[in-house]
Amino acid sequence: MARRYVIAGNWKMNQTPAQTKEFITALAPMVAGKDNCDIVLCVPFVDIATAVEAAKGTNIHIGAQNVHFEEKGAFTGEVSANMLKEIGTEYVIIGHSERRQYFGETDETVNKRTKAALAAGFKVLLCVGEMLDARQAGITDELVAMQVKLDLAGISADDLKNVIIAYEPVWAIGTGLTATPEQADETCGVIRATVAKLYGEAAAKEIIIQYGGSMNDKNAADLLAKENIDGGLIGGASLKTDAFTAIVSAAQ
Ligand code: PGA
């Protein structure tokens, strides 16, 4: 079965609700009919309702950038899966390196959040990736394989169908440094092989693996042409309608 490209924007902490409405209204006609990939925008929590409304009737899907694992309770500052579901969220990013680096996210909490999100019916964009020192020490493969194993622990083969893995080398995020298509393809291949070990060859062939880290309108086509790269998780370039559209076009 051919894998479908998924091009997802990660807006991080950018854009107000008013800017969100303006952005999606401008983007929708630009990406209309580009249906050979799934198009997702993961926006700040407070922008989701506006984004869902603005994206109605278009081919743009809306996602969040995190979700808590408990249903409700005394977890100040957190947002639950049912809250996100009720306002029309379809996707959720979990385990982004900025969450891991700045907010104490661990493989254990990533695993718990992933389970909760899958139980609630979301599609999960699960992020893994090595820091520069790991790449330089030559332990990228082991490290990324370990993240995949820990983050997917206890997740059924059936639930795996709603997991997309985003390989994001931390040294390439927001730095303008991109992994070469060969490097990115190789590590995405390691991730696919790890999924094969855990869930079998068929699941490994089906799972969508994105590359993320300074993907832009210039380098997207070369990255997306690689066998193991089925899409992109895009930060900076997802904040520009023309650059994001060009990446969507490269995935046709
Ligand atoms: P970037 O961010 O495209 O700005 O490097 C990617 C990401 O963090 O998902």
PDB file of C-alpha atoms and ligand atoms in Angstrom:
ATOM      1  CA  MET A   1       0.000   0.000   0.000  1.00  0.00           C
ATOM      2  CA  ALA A   2       1.385   3.387  -0.969  1.00  0.00           C
ATOM      3  CA  ARG A   3       1.902   5.746   1.932  1.00  0.00           C
ATOM      4  CA  ARG A   4       0.238   9.119   1.812  1.00  0.00           C
ATOM      5  CA  TYR A   5       2.259  12.261   2.386  1.00  0.00           C
ATOM      6  CA  VAL A   6       1.358  14.301   5.452  1.00  0.00           C
ATOM      7  CA  ILE A   7       2.506  17.926   5.487  1.00  0.00           C
ATOM      8  CA  ALA A   8       1.999  19.447   8.923  1.00  0.00           C
ATOM      9  CA  GLY A   9       2.744  22.943  10.125  1.00  0.00           C
ATOM     10  CA  ASN A  10       3.845  23.469  13.711  1.00  0.00           C
ATOM     11  CA  TRP A  11       3.142  27.083  14.497  1.00  0.00           C
ATOM     12  CA  LYS A  12       4.678  26.835  17.990  1.00  0.00           C
ATOM     13  CA  MET A  13       3.882  29.990  20.016  1.00  0.00           C
ATOM     14  CA  ASN A  14       2.987  32.152  17.031  1.00  0.00           C
ATOM     15  CA  GLN A  15      -0.171  33.851  15.703  1.00  0.00           C
ATOM     16  CA  THR A  16      -3.189  35.207  17.571  1.00  0.00           C
ATOM     17  CA  PRO A  17      -6.744  34.055  16.786  1.00  0.00           C
ATOM     18  CA  ALA A  18      -7.263  37.027  14.456  1.00  0.00           C
ATOM     19  CA  GLN A  19      -4.009  36.259  12.625  1.00  0.00           C
ATOM     20  CA  THR A  20      -5.021  32.596  12.460  1.00  0.00           C
ATOM     21  CA  LYS A  21      -8.265  33.445  10.705  1.00  0.00           C
ATOM     22  CA  GLU A  22      -6.478  35.700   8.248  1.00  0.00           C
ATOM     23  CA  PHE A  23      -3.764  33.110   7.549  1.00  0.00           C
ATOM     24  CA  ILE A  24      -6.108  30.188   6.906  1.00  0.00           C
ATOM     25  CA  THR A  25      -8.440  32.299   4.780  1.00  0.00           C
ATOM     26  CA  ALA A  26      -5.438  33.195   2.603  1.00  0.00           C
ATOM     27  CA  LEU A  27      -3.949  29.683   2.566  1.00  0.00           C
ATOM     28  CA  ALA A  28      -7.120  27.716   1.741  1.00  0.00           C
ATOM     29  CA  PRO A  29      -7.432  28.752  -1.927  1.00  0.00           C
ATOM     30  CA  MET A  30      -3.663  28.309  -2.404  1.00  0.00           C
ATOM     31  CA  VAL A  31      -3.726  24.639  -1.362  1.00  0.00           C
ATOM     32  CA  ALA A  32      -7.203  23.817  -2.693  1.00  0.00           C
ATOM     33  CA  GLY A  33      -7.178  20.692  -4.858  1.00  0.00           C
ATOM     34  CA  LYS A  34      -3.702  19.640  -3.710  1.00  0.00           C
ATOM     35  CA  ASP A  35      -5.170  16.406  -2.449  1.00  0.00           C
ATOM     36  CA  ASN A  36      -2.252  14.018  -2.803  1.00  0.00           C
ATOM     37  CA  CYS A  37      -1.202  14.821   0.719  1.00  0.00           C
ATOM     38  CA  ASP A  38      -2.916  15.478   4.017  1.00  0.00           C
ATOM     39  CA  ILE A  39      -2.473  19.068   5.141  1.00  0.00           C
ATOM     40  CA  VAL A  40      -2.415  19.851   8.860  1.00  0.00           C
ATOM     41  CA  LEU A  41      -1.814  23.012  10.885  1.00  0.00           C
ATOM     42  CA  CYS A  42      -0.951  22.541  14.556  1.00  0.00           C
ATOM     43  CA  VAL A  43      -1.771  25.836  16.203  1.00  0.00           C
ATOM     44  CA  PRO A  44      -1.677  27.228  19.767  1.00  0.00           C
ATOM     45  CA  PHE A  45      -4.573  26.046  21.968  1.00  0.00           C
ATOM     46  CA  VAL A  46      -6.341  29.409  21.934  1.00  0.00           C
ATOM     47  CA  ASP A  47      -6.327  29.486  18.118  1.00  0.00           C
ATOM     48  CA  ILE A  48      -7.867  26.048  17.599  1.00  0.00           C
ATOM     49  CA  ALA A  49     -11.560  27.002  17.590  1.00  0.00           C
ATOM     50  CA  THR A  50     -10.911  29.861  15.162  1.00  0.00           C
ATOM     51  CA  ALA A  51      -8.721  27.618  12.976  1.00  0.00           C
ATOM     52  CA  VAL A  52     -11.351  24.862  12.833  1.00  0.00           C
ATOM     53  CA  GLU A  53     -13.992  27.396  11.818  1.00  0.00           C
ATOM     54  CA  ALA A  54     -11.752  28.994   9.166  1.00  0.00           C
ATOM     55  CA  ALA A  55     -10.754  25.584   7.758  1.00  0.00           C
ATOM     56  CA  LYS A  56     -14.332  24.293   7.403  1.00  0.00           C
ATOM     57  CA  GLY A  57     -14.998  23.035   3.892  1.00  0.00           C
ATOM     58  CA  THR A  58     -11.272  23.130   2.983  1.00  0.00           C
ATOM     59  CA  ASN A  59      -8.641  20.357   2.820  1.00  0.00           C
ATOM     60  CA  ILE A  60      -6.821  21.776   5.870  1.00  0.00           C
ATOM     61  CA  HIS A  61      -6.956  19.797   9.122  1.00  0.00           C
ATOM     62  CA  ILE A  62      -6.314  21.309  12.524  1.00  0.00           C
ATOM     63  CA  GLY A  63      -4.114  19.969  15.287  1.00  0.00           C
ATOM     64  CA  ALA A  64      -2.900  20.912  18.769  1.00  0.00           C
ATOM     65  CA  GLN A  65       0.713  20.969  19.983  1.00  0.00           C
ATOM     66  CA  ASN A  66       0.262  18.911  23.146  1.00  0.00           C
ATOM     67  CA  VAL A  67      -2.361  17.141  25.264  1.00  0.00           C
ATOM     68  CA  HIS A  68      -2.434  15.985  28.865  1.00  0.00           C
ATOM     69  CA  PHE A  69      -2.938  12.330  29.737  1.00  0.00           C
ATOM     70  CA  GLU A  70      -5.539  12.768  32.462  1.00  0.00           C
ATOM     71  CA  GLU A  71      -9.176  13.419  31.621  1.00  0.00           C
ATOM     72  CA  LYS A  72      -9.538  16.301  34.062  1.00  0.00           C
ATOM     73  CA  GLY A  73      -8.454  17.498  37.453  1.00  0.00           C
ATOM     74  CA  ALA A  74      -5.861  19.558  39.268  1.00  0.00           C
ATOM     75  CA  PHE A  75      -3.320  20.007  36.463  1.00  0.00           C
ATOM     76  CA  THR A  76      -2.930  23.760  36.154  1.00  0.00           C
ATOM     77  CA  GLY A  77      -2.005  24.922  32.693  1.00  0.00           C
ATOM     78  CA  GLU A  78      -2.799  21.644  30.965  1.00  0.00           C
ATOM     79  CA  VAL A  79      -5.485  20.747  28.408  1.00  0.00           C
ATOM     80  CA  SER A  80      -7.245  17.381  28.109  1.00  0.00           C
ATOM     81  CA  ALA A  81      -8.097  15.278  25.088  1.00  0.00           C
ATOM     82  CA  ASN A  82     -11.857  15.671  25.436  1.00  0.00           C
ATOM     83  CA  MET A  83     -11.500  19.461  25.560  1.00  0.00           C
ATOM     84  CA  LEU A  84      -9.558  19.410  22.287  1.00  0.00           C
ATOM     85  CA  LYS A  85     -11.945  16.912  20.732  1.00  0.00           C
ATOM     86  CA  GLU A  86     -14.990  19.000  21.487  1.00  0.00           C
ATOM     87  CA  ILE A  87     -13.662  21.993  19.551  1.00  0.00           C
ATOM     88  CA  GLY A  88     -12.858  19.947  16.446  1.00  0.00           C
ATOM     89  CA  THR A  89      -9.147  19.152  16.838  1.00  0.00           C
ATOM     90  CA  GLU A  90      -8.103  16.142  14.743  1.00  0.00           C
ATOM     91  CA  TYR A  91      -4.338  15.873  15.262  1.00  0.00           C
ATOM     92  CA  VAL A  92      -1.970  16.427  18.153  1.00  0.00           C
ATOM     93  CA  ILE A  93       1.809  16.801  18.269  1.00  0.00           C
ATOM     94  CA  ILE A  94       3.351  14.896  21.178  1.00  0.00           C
ATOM     95  CA  GLY A  95       6.934  14.866  22.404  1.00  0.00           C
ATOM     96  CA  HIS A  96       8.253  17.816  20.415  1.00  0.00           C
ATOM     97  CA  SER A  97      11.883  18.458  21.325  1.00  0.00           C
ATOM     98  CA  GLU A  98      10.974  21.901  22.681  1.00  0.00           C
ATOM     99  CA  ARG A  99       8.596  20.190  25.136  1.00  0.00           C
ATOM    100  CA  ARG A 100      11.344  17.723  26.025  1.00  0.00           C
ATOM    101  CA  GLN A 101      14.071  20.383  26.374  1.00  0.00           C
ATOM    102  CA  TYR A 102      12.229  23.270  28.033  1.00  0.00           C
ATOM    103  CA  PHE A 103       9.259  21.679  29.802  1.00  0.00           C
ATOM    104  CA  GLY A 104      10.587  18.472  31.274  1.00  0.00           C
ATOM    105  CA  GLU A 105       8.801  16.105  28.912  1.00  0.00           C
ATOM    106  CA  THR A 106      10.193  12.574  29.163  1.00  0.00           C
ATOM    107  CA  ASP A 107       9.652   9.403  27.167  1.00  0.00           C
ATOM    108  CA  GLU A 108       7.382   8.263  29.993  1.00  0.00           C
ATOM    109  CA  THR A 109       5.094  11.313  29.781  1.00  0.00           C
ATOM    110  CA  VAL A 110       5.249  11.224  25.979  1.00  0.00           C
ATOM    111  CA  ASN A 111       4.046   7.619  26.113  1.00  0.00           C
ATOM    112  CA  LYS A 112       1.202   8.505  28.508  1.00  0.00           C
ATOM    113  CA  ARG A 113       0.094  11.483  26.412  1.00  0.00           C
ATOM    114  CA  THR A 114       0.228   9.384  23.249  1.00  0.00           C
ATOM    115  CA  LYS A 115      -1.962   6.685  24.788  1.00  0.00           C
ATOM    116  CA  ALA A 116      -4.514   9.238  25.981  1.00  0.00           C
ATOM    117  CA  ALA A 117      -4.598  10.950  22.595  1.00  0.00           C
ATOM    118  CA  LEU A 118      -5.084   7.665  20.737  1.00  0.00           C
ATOM    119  CA  ALA A 119      -7.816   6.575  23.143  1.00  0.00           C
ATOM    120  CA  ALA A 120      -9.610   9.844  22.372  1.00  0.00           C
ATOM    121  CA  GLY A 121      -9.389   9.222  18.623  1.00  0.00           C
ATOM    122  CA  PHE A 122      -6.713  11.689  17.603  1.00  0.00           C
ATOM    123  CA  LYS A 123      -4.036  11.211  15.015  1.00  0.00           C
ATOM    124  CA  VAL A 124      -0.728  11.670  16.844  1.00  0.00           C
ATOM    125  CA  LEU A 125       2.377  13.316  15.409  1.00  0.00           C
ATOM    126  CA  LEU A 126       4.954  11.701  17.671  1.00  0.00           C
ATOM    127  CA  CYS A 127       8.300  13.505  17.619  1.00  0.00           C
ATOM    128  CA  VAL A 128      11.683  11.887  18.157  1.00  0.00           C
ATOM    129  CA  GLY A 129      15.195  13.027  17.322  1.00  0.00           C
ATOM    130  CA  GLU A 130      18.734  13.327  18.584  1.00  0.00           C
ATOM    131  CA  MET A 131      20.694  16.279  19.930  1.00  0.00           C
ATOM    132  CA  LEU A 132      23.875  17.402  18.180  1.00  0.00           C
ATOM    133  CA  ASP A 133      26.194  15.715  20.701  1.00  0.00           C
ATOM    134  CA  ALA A 134      24.493  12.372  20.083  1.00  0.00           C
ATOM    135  CA  ARG A 135      24.868  12.753  16.312  1.00  0.00           C
ATOM    136  CA  GLN A 136      28.544  13.646  16.762  1.00  0.00           C
ATOM    137  CA  ALA A 137      29.082  10.704  19.091  1.00  0.00           C
ATOM    138  CA  GLY A 138      27.630   8.378  16.474  1.00  0.00           C
ATOM    139  CA  ILE A 139      24.757   7.138  18.640  1.00  0.00           C
ATOM    140  CA  THR A 140      21.840   8.585  16.649  1.00  0.00           C
ATOM    141  CA  ASP A 141      20.465   5.221  15.571  1.00  0.00           C
ATOM    142  CA  GLU A 142      20.436   3.708  19.054  1.00  0.00           C
ATOM    143  CA  LEU A 143      19.009   6.835  20.612  1.00  0.00           C
ATOM    144  CA  VAL A 144      16.189   7.306  18.139  1.00  0.00           C
ATOM    145  CA  ALA A 145      15.319   3.591  18.226  1.00  0.00           C
ATOM    146  CA  MET A 146      15.152   3.762  22.009  1.00  0.00           C
ATOM    147  CA  GLN A 147      12.849   6.796  21.900  1.00  0.00           C
ATOM    148  CA  VAL A 148      10.536   4.987  19.481  1.00  0.00           C
ATOM    149  CA  LYS A 149      10.427   1.901  21.710  1.00  0.00           C
ATOM    150  CA  LEU A 150       9.759   3.839  24.908  1.00  0.00           C
ATOM    151  CA  ASP A 151       7.255   6.246  23.365  1.00  0.00           C
ATOM    152  CA  LEU A 152       5.236   3.431  21.758  1.00  0.00           C
ATOM    153  CA  ALA A 153       5.379   1.053  24.750  1.00  0.00           C
ATOM    154  CA  GLY A 154       2.014  -0.633  25.284  1.00  0.00           C
ATOM    155  CA  ILE A 155       0.436   0.850  22.158  1.00  0.00           C
ATOM    156  CA  SER A 156      -1.498  -1.717  20.114  1.00  0.00           C
ATOM    157  CA  ALA A 157      -0.954  -2.422  16.434  1.00  0.00           C
ATOM    158  CA  ASP A 158      -4.447  -1.134  15.819  1.00  0.00           C
ATOM    159  CA  ASP A 159      -3.728   2.178  17.567  1.00  0.00           C
ATOM    160  CA  LEU A 160      -0.413   2.471  15.718  1.00  0.00           C
ATOM    161  CA  LYS A 161      -2.421   3.151  12.545  1.00  0.00           C
ATOM    162  CA  ASN A 162      -3.159   6.600  13.989  1.00  0.00           C
ATOM    163  CA  VAL A 163       0.462   7.366  14.806  1.00  0.00           C
ATOM    164  CA  ILE A 164       2.695   9.372  12.505  1.00  0.00           C
ATOM    165  CA  ILE A 165       6.321   9.572  13.603  1.00  0.00           C
ATOM    166  CA  ALA A 166       8.152  12.834  13.007  1.00  0.00           C
ATOM    167  CA  TYR A 167      11.920  12.492  12.927  1.00  0.00           C
ATOM    168  CA  GLU A 168      13.324  15.842  13.983  1.00  0.00           C
ATOM    169  CA  PRO A 169      17.058  16.099  14.628  1.00  0.00           C
ATOM    170  CA  VAL A 170      17.192  18.728  17.374  1.00  0.00           C
ATOM    171  CA  TRP A 171      20.232  20.425  15.819  1.00  0.00           C
ATOM    172  CA  ALA A 172      18.202  21.102  12.659  1.00  0.00           C
ATOM    173  CA  ILE A 173      15.183  22.709  14.313  1.00  0.00           C
ATOM    174  CA  GLY A 174      14.902  26.433  13.729  1.00  0.00           C
ATOM    175  CA  THR A 175      18.607  26.635  12.967  1.00  0.00           C
ATOM    176  CA  GLY A 176      18.523  26.725   9.185  1.00  0.00           C
ATOM    177  CA  LEU A 177      20.709  23.603   9.296  1.00  0.00           C
ATOM    178  CA  THR A 178      18.878  20.782   7.562  1.00  0.00           C
ATOM    179  CA  ALA A 179      19.824  17.147   7.689  1.00  0.00           C
ATOM    180  CA  THR A 180      20.877  16.116   4.198  1.00  0.00           C
ATOM    181  CA  PRO A 181      18.210  14.086   2.413  1.00  0.00           C
ATOM    182  CA  GLU A 182      20.516  11.069   2.840  1.00  0.00           C
ATOM    183  CA  GLN A 183      20.942  11.596   6.601  1.00  0.00           C
ATOM    184  CA  ALA A 184      17.220  12.170   7.080  1.00  0.00           C
ATOM    185  CA  ASP A 185      16.293   9.142   4.982  1.00  0.00           C
ATOM    186  CA  GLU A 186      18.758   6.943   6.830  1.00  0.00           C
ATOM    187  CA  THR A 187      17.419   7.804  10.274  1.00  0.00           C
ATOM    188  CA  CYS A 188      13.793   7.568   9.091  1.00  0.00           C
ATOM    189  CA  GLY A 189      14.816   4.109   7.865  1.00  0.00           C
ATOM    190  CA  VAL A 190      16.103   3.244  11.343  1.00  0.00           C
ATOM    191  CA  ILE A 191      12.727   4.317  12.740  1.00  0.00           C
ATOM    192  CA  ARG A 192      10.918   2.158  10.176  1.00  0.00           C
ATOM    193  CA  ALA A 193      13.117  -0.817  11.041  1.00  0.00           C
ATOM    194  CA  THR A 194      12.369  -0.285  14.730  1.00  0.00           C
ATOM    195  CA  VAL A 195       8.629  -0.291  13.990  1.00  0.00           C
ATOM    196  CA  ALA A 196       9.154  -3.513  12.016  1.00  0.00           C
ATOM    197  CA  LYS A 197      10.791  -5.126  15.048  1.00  0.00           C
ATOM    198  CA  LEU A 198       7.951  -4.035  17.310  1.00  0.00           C
ATOM    199  CA  TYR A 199       4.926  -4.506  15.048  1.00  0.00           C
ATOM    200  CA  GLY A 200       6.066  -6.475  11.981  1.00  0.00           C
ATOM    201  CA  GLU A 201       6.943  -5.640   8.387  1.00  0.00           C
ATOM    202  CA  ALA A 202       3.428  -4.746   7.233  1.00  0.00           C
ATOM    203  CA  ALA A 203       3.013  -2.112   9.951  1.00  0.00           C
ATOM    204  CA  ALA A 204       6.470  -0.739   9.149  1.00  0.00           C
ATOM    205  CA  LYS A 205       5.577  -0.375   5.469  1.00  0.00           C
ATOM    206  CA  GLU A 206       2.391   1.486   6.346  1.00  0.00           C
ATOM    207  CA  ILE A 207       3.564   3.897   9.031  1.00  0.00           C
ATOM    208  CA  ILE A 208       4.002   7.485   7.933  1.00  0.00           C
ATOM    209  CA  ILE A 209       7.360   8.982   8.929  1.00  0.00           C
ATOM    210  CA  GLN A 210       7.907  12.699   8.527  1.00  0.00           C
ATOM    211  CA  TYR A 211      11.114  14.670   8.549  1.00  0.00           C
ATOM    212  CA  GLY A 212      11.225  17.954  10.471  1.00  0.00           C
ATOM    213  CA  GLY A 213      13.985  20.510  10.994  1.00  0.00           C
ATOM    214  CA  SER A 214      14.313  23.579   8.773  1.00  0.00           C
ATOM    215  CA  MET A 215      12.285  22.025   5.967  1.00  0.00           C
ATOM    216  CA  ASN A 216      11.397  24.792   3.538  1.00  0.00           C
ATOM    217  CA  ASP A 217      10.231  25.543   0.004  1.00  0.00           C
ATOM    218  CA  LYS A 218      13.789  25.062  -1.304  1.00  0.00           C
ATOM    219  CA  ASN A 219      14.716  21.706   0.232  1.00  0.00           C
ATOM    220  CA  ALA A 220      11.309  19.989   0.566  1.00  0.00           C
ATOM    221  CA  ALA A 221      11.273  18.276  -2.833  1.00  0.00           C
ATOM    222  CA  ASP A 222      14.664  16.586  -2.276  1.00  0.00           C
ATOM    223  CA  LEU A 223      13.723  15.429   1.223  1.00  0.00           C
ATOM    224  CA  LEU A 224      10.269  14.194   0.183  1.00  0.00           C
ATOM    225  CA  ALA A 225      11.730  12.267  -2.749  1.00  0.00           C
ATOM    226  CA  LYS A 226      13.463   9.917  -0.314  1.00  0.00           C
ATOM    227  CA  GLU A 227      12.029   6.477   0.173  1.00  0.00           C
ATOM    228  CA  ASN A 228      11.551   6.656   3.941  1.00  0.00           C
ATOM    229  CA  ILE A 229      10.322  10.263   4.172  1.00  0.00           C
ATOM    230  CA  ASP A 230       6.541  10.541   3.915  1.00  0.00           C
ATOM    231  CA  GLY A 231       6.009  14.159   4.795  1.00  0.00           C
ATOM    232  CA  GLY A 232       7.227  17.034   6.875  1.00  0.00           C
ATOM    233  CA  LEU A 233       6.674  18.714  10.204  1.00  0.00           C
ATOM    234  CA  ILE A 234       7.384  22.318   9.444  1.00  0.00           C
ATOM    235  CA  GLY A 235       7.968  25.153  11.887  1.00  0.00           C
ATOM    236  CA  GLY A 236       9.229  28.453  10.481  1.00  0.00           C
ATOM    237  CA  ALA A 237       8.124  27.871   6.894  1.00  0.00           C
ATOM    238  CA  SER A 238       4.579  27.001   8.017  1.00  0.00           C
ATOM    239  CA  LEU A 239       4.100  30.614   9.062  1.00  0.00           C
ATOM    240  CA  LYS A 240       4.366  31.805   5.459  1.00  0.00           C
ATOM    241  CA  THR A 241       1.508  30.912   3.128  1.00  0.00           C
ATOM    242  CA  ASP A 242       3.688  30.831   0.000  1.00  0.00           C
ATOM    243  CA  ALA A 243       6.465  28.694   1.505  1.00  0.00           C
ATOM    244  CA  PHE A 244       3.984  26.290   3.089  1.00  0.00           C
ATOM    245  CA  THR A 245       2.053  26.004  -0.193  1.00  0.00           C
ATOM    246  CA  ALA A 246       5.293  25.248  -2.042  1.00  0.00           C
ATOM    247  CA  ILE A 247       6.021  22.402   0.386  1.00  0.00           C
ATOM    248  CA  VAL A 248       2.485  21.044  -0.083  1.00  0.00           C
ATOM    249  CA  SER A 249       3.057  21.239  -3.840  1.00  0.00           C
ATOM    250  CA  ALA A 250       6.306  19.300  -3.484  1.00  0.00           C
ATOM    251  CA  ALA A 251       4.309  16.484  -1.884  1.00  0.00           C
ATOM    252  CA  GLN A 252       1.994  15.945  -4.869  1.00  0.00           C
TER     253      GLN A 252
HETATM  254  P1  PGA B   1      11.603  24.389  11.926  1.00  0.00           P
HETATM  255  O1  PGA B   1      10.794  23.621  13.091  1.00  0.00           O
HETATM  256  O2  PGA B   1      10.960  23.956  10.629  1.00  0.00           O
HETATM  257  O3  PGA B   1      11.409  25.831  12.209  1.00  0.00           O
HETATM  258  O4  PGA B   1      13.012  23.941  12.019  1.00  0.00           O
HETATM  259  C1  PGA B   1      10.409  22.291  12.925  1.00  0.00           C
HETATM  260  C2  PGA B   1       9.743  21.806  14.187  1.00  0.00           C
HETATM  261  O5  PGA B   1      10.189  22.180  15.275  1.00  0.00           O
HETATM  262  O6  PGA B   1       8.762  21.038  14.130  1.00  0.00           O
END
